[in-house]
Short mmCIF file of C-alpha atoms in Angstrom, two decimals:
data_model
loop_
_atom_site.label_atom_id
_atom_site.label_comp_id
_atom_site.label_asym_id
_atom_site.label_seq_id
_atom_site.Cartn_x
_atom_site.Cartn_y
_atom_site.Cartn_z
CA UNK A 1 75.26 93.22 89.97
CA UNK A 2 77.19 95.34 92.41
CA UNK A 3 74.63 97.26 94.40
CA UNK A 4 77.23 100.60 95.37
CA UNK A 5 76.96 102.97 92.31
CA UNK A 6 79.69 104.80 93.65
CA UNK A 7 82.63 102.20 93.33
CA UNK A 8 84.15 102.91 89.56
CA UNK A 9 85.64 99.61 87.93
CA UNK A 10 88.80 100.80 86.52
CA UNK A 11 90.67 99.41 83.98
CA UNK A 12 94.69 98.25 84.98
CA UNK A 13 97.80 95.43 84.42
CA UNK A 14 99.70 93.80 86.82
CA UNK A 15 103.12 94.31 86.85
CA UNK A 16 105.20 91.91 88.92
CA UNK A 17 108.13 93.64 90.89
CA UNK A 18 111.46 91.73 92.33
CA UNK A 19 112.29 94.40 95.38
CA UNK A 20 115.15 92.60 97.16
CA UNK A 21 115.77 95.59 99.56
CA UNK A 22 113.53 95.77 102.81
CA UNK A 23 113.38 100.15 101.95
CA UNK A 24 112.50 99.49 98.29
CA UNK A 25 109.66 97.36 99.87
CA UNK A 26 108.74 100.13 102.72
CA UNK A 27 108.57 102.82 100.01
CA UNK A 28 106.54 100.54 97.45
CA UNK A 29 104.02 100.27 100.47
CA UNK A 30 103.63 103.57 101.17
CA UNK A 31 104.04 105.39 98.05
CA UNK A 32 102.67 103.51 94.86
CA UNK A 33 98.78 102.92 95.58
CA UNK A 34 99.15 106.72 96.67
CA UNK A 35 100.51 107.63 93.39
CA UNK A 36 98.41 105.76 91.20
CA UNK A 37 95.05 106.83 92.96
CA UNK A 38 96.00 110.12 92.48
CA UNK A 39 97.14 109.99 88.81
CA UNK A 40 94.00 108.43 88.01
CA UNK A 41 92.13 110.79 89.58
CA UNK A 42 94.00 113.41 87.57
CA UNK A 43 94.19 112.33 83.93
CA UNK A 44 90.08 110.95 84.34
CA UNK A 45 88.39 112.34 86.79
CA UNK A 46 89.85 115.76 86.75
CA UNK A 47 89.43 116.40 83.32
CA UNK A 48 85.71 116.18 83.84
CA UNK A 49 85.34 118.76 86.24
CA UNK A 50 88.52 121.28 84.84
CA UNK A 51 89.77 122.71 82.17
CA UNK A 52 92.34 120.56 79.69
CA UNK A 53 95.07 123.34 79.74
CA UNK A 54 94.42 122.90 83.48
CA UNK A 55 95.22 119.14 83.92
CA UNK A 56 98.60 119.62 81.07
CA UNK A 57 99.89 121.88 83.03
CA UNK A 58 99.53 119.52 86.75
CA UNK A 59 100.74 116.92 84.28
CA UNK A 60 103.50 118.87 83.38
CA UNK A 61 104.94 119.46 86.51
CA UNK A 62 104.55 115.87 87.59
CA UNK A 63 106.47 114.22 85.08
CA UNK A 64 109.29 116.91 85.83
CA UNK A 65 109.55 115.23 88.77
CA UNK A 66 109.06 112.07 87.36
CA UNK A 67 112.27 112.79 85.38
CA UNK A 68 114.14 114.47 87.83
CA UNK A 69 113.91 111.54 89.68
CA UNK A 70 115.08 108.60 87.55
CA UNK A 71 117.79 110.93 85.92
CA UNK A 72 119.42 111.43 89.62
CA UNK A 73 118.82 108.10 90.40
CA UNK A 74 120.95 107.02 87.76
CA UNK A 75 123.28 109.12 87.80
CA UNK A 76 123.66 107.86 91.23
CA UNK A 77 123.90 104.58 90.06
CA UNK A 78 126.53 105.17 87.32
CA UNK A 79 128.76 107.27 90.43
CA UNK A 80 128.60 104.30 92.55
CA UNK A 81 129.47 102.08 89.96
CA UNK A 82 132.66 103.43 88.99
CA UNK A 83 133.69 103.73 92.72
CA UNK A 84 132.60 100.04 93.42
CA UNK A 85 134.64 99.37 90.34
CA UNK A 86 137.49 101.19 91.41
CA UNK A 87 137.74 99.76 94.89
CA UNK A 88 137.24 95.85 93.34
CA UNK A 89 133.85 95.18 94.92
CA UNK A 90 132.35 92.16 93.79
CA UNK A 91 128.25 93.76 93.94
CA UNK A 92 126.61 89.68 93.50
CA UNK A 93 128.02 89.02 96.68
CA UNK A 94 125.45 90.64 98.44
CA UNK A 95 122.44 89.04 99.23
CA UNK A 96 119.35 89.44 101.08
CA UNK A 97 117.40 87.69 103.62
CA UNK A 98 113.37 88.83 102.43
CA UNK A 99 113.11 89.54 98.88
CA UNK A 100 110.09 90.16 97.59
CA UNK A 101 107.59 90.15 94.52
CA UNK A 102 105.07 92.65 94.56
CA UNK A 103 102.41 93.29 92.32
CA UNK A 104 101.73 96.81 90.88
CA UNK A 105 98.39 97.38 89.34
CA UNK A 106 99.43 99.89 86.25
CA UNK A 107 96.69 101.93 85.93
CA UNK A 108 98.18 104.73 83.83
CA UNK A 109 101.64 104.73 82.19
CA UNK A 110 102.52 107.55 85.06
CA UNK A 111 102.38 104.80 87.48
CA UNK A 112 104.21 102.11 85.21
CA UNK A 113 107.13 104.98 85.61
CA UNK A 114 106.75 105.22 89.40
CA UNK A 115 106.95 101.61 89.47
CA UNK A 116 110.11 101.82 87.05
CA UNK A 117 111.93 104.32 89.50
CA UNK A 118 110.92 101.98 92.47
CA UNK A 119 112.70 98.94 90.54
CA UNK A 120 115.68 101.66 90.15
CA UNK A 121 115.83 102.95 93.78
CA UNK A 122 115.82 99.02 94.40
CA UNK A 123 118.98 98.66 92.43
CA UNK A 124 120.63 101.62 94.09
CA UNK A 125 120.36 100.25 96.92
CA UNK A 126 121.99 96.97 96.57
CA UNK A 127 125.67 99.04 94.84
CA UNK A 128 125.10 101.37 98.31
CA UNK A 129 124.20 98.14 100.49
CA UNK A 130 127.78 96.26 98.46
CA UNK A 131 130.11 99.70 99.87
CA UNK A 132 128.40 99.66 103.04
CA UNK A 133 129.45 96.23 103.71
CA UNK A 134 132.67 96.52 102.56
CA UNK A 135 133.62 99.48 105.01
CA UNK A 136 133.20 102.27 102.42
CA UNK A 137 130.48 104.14 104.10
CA UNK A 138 130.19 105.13 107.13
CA UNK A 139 126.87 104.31 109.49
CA UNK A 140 125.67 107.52 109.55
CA UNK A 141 126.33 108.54 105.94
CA UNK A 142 124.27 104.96 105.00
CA UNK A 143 121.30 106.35 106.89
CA UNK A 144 121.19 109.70 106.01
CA UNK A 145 121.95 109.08 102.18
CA UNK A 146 118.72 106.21 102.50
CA UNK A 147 116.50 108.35 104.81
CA UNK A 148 117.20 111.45 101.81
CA UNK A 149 115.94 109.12 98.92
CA UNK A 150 112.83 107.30 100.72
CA UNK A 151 112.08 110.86 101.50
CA UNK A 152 112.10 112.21 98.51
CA UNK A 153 110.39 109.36 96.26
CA UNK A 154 107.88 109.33 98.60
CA UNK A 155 107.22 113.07 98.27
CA UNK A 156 106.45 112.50 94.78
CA UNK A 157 103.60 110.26 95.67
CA UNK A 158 101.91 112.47 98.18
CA UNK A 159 102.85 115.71 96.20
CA UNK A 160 100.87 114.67 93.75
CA UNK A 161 97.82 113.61 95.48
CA UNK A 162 98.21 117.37 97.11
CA UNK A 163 98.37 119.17 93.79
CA UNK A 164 95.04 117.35 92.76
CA UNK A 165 93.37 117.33 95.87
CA UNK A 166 93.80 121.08 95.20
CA UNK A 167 93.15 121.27 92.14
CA UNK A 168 89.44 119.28 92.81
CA UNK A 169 89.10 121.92 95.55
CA UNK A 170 89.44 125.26 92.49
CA UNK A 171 87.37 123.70 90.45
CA UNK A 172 84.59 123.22 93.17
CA UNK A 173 85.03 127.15 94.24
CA UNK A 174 84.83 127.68 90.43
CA UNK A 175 81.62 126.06 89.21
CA UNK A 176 80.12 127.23 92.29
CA UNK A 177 81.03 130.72 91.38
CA UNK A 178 80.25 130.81 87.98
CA UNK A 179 76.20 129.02 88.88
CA UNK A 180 74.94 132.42 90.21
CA UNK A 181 76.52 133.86 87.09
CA UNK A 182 75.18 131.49 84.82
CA UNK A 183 71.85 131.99 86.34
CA UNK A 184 71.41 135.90 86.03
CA UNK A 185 72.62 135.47 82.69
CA UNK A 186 70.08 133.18 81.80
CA UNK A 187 67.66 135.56 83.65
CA UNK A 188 68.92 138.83 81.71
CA UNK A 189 68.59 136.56 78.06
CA UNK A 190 65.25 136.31 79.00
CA UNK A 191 64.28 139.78 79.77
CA UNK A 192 65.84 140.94 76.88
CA UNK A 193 63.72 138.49 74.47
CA UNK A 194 60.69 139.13 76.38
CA UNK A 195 61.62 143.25 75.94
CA UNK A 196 61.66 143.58 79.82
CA UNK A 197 65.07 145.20 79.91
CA UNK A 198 68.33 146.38 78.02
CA UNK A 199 71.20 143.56 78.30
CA UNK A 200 73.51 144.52 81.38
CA UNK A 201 77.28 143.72 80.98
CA UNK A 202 78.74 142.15 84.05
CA UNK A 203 82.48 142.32 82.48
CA UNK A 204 84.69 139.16 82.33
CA UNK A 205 84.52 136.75 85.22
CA UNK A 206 88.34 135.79 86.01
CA UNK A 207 88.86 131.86 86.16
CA UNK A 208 90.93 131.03 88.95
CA UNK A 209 94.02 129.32 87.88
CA UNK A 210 95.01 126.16 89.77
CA UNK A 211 97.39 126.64 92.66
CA UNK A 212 100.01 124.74 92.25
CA UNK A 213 102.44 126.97 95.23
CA UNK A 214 105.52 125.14 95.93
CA UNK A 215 103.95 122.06 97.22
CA UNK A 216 105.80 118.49 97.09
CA UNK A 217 108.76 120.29 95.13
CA UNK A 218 111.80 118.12 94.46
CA UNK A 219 115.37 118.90 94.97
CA UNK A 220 116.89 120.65 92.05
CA UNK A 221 118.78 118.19 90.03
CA UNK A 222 121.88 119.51 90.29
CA UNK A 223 122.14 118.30 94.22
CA UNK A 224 124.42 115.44 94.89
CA UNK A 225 122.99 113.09 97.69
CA UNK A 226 126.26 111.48 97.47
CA UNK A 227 128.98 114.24 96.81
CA UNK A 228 130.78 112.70 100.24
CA UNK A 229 132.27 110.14 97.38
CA UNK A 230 135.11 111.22 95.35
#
């Protein structure tokens, strides 16, 4: 029997990723465990110290980014596509030196979609790796345009680990708060019963809403990492 209460068994799949791109790879290390220990700690943990219209609404906002995410992504896809197409690029020429299967434990279906847009970016990759190669892209447009999407899957990872780790803060300053309150109410119910003293009304204690601020936003949808193509 394990001896340290503390450590929770939790339940999750494996799911086996192909990432043939080295920056697929770098962001899959960084990113995913990130993720997933976050949404976990969100849609279980959370919701036993916060309020459920609290955690929808962090929820919410994460799978808008979720779906802001994929959605560009393949739109990105589907514009590189037609100008690989249109140029006669043969894309299964390209190969690549490390490829590599990881292994994603799923332990919600938030982080079977984060593992879905990794698989994506992974793709993306190899039709922007095929026009690089073929002269189509500059140097410095290759980096920037791969620098711009690392940077901004990764922010979804650690965006939402700050929007929770904030959210765990509130709702420590809340029940702290609302003991003392809890306490002379308990007090004044007992006066009153005992005939000690008339009720007194405190008024309505606010709750303090979860911050979410602007933290880990995404880029609206509507930019175009890769409006340089035509």
């Amino acid at each position: 029997m394990a001896s340290d209460r503390s450590t929770k068994s939790r339940p999750y799949v494996v799911q086996s990723l192909k990432l043939q791109s080295f920056h697929a790879q770098q962001v899959f290390r960084r990113g995913f465990d990130l993720y997933t220990d976050a949404i976990y700690s969100l849609s279980v943990v959370l919701r036993a110290v916060g309020t459920e219209d609290q955690v929808r609404a962090m929820e919410e906002l994460i799978d808008d980014r979720l779906n802001r995410a994929q959605n560009d992504i393949r739109n990105e896809i589907a514009r590189l596509e037609k100008v690989v197409e249109d140029n006669g690029i043969t894309l299964d020429r390209v190969n690549y030196s490390e490829p590599l299967v990881v292994e994603a434990k799923i332990s919600s279906h938030r982080s079977a979609r984060y593992a879905g847009i990794l698989h994506e970016f992974d793709g993306l990759i190899a039709k922007l790796d095929a026009l690089w190669l073929s002269g189509m892209i500059p140097d410095n447009e290759y980096s920037r345009i791969l620098y711009e999407w690392k940077r901004r899957i990764l922010k979804i990872a650690s965006s939402a680990r700050g929007t929770v780790r904030q959210a765990m803060i509130d709702s420590r300053k809340q029940a702290q708060q609302e003991s003392p309150n809890q306490n002379m109410q308990n007090k004044t119910a007992g006066q009153i019963l005992s005939g000690g003293t008339e009720p007194i009304i405190n008024g309505e204690s606010g709750i303090d809403e979860i911050s979410m601020g602007n933290a880990g936003e995404m880029p609206e949808s509507g930019s175009k990492l890769f409006g340089w193509l035509r």
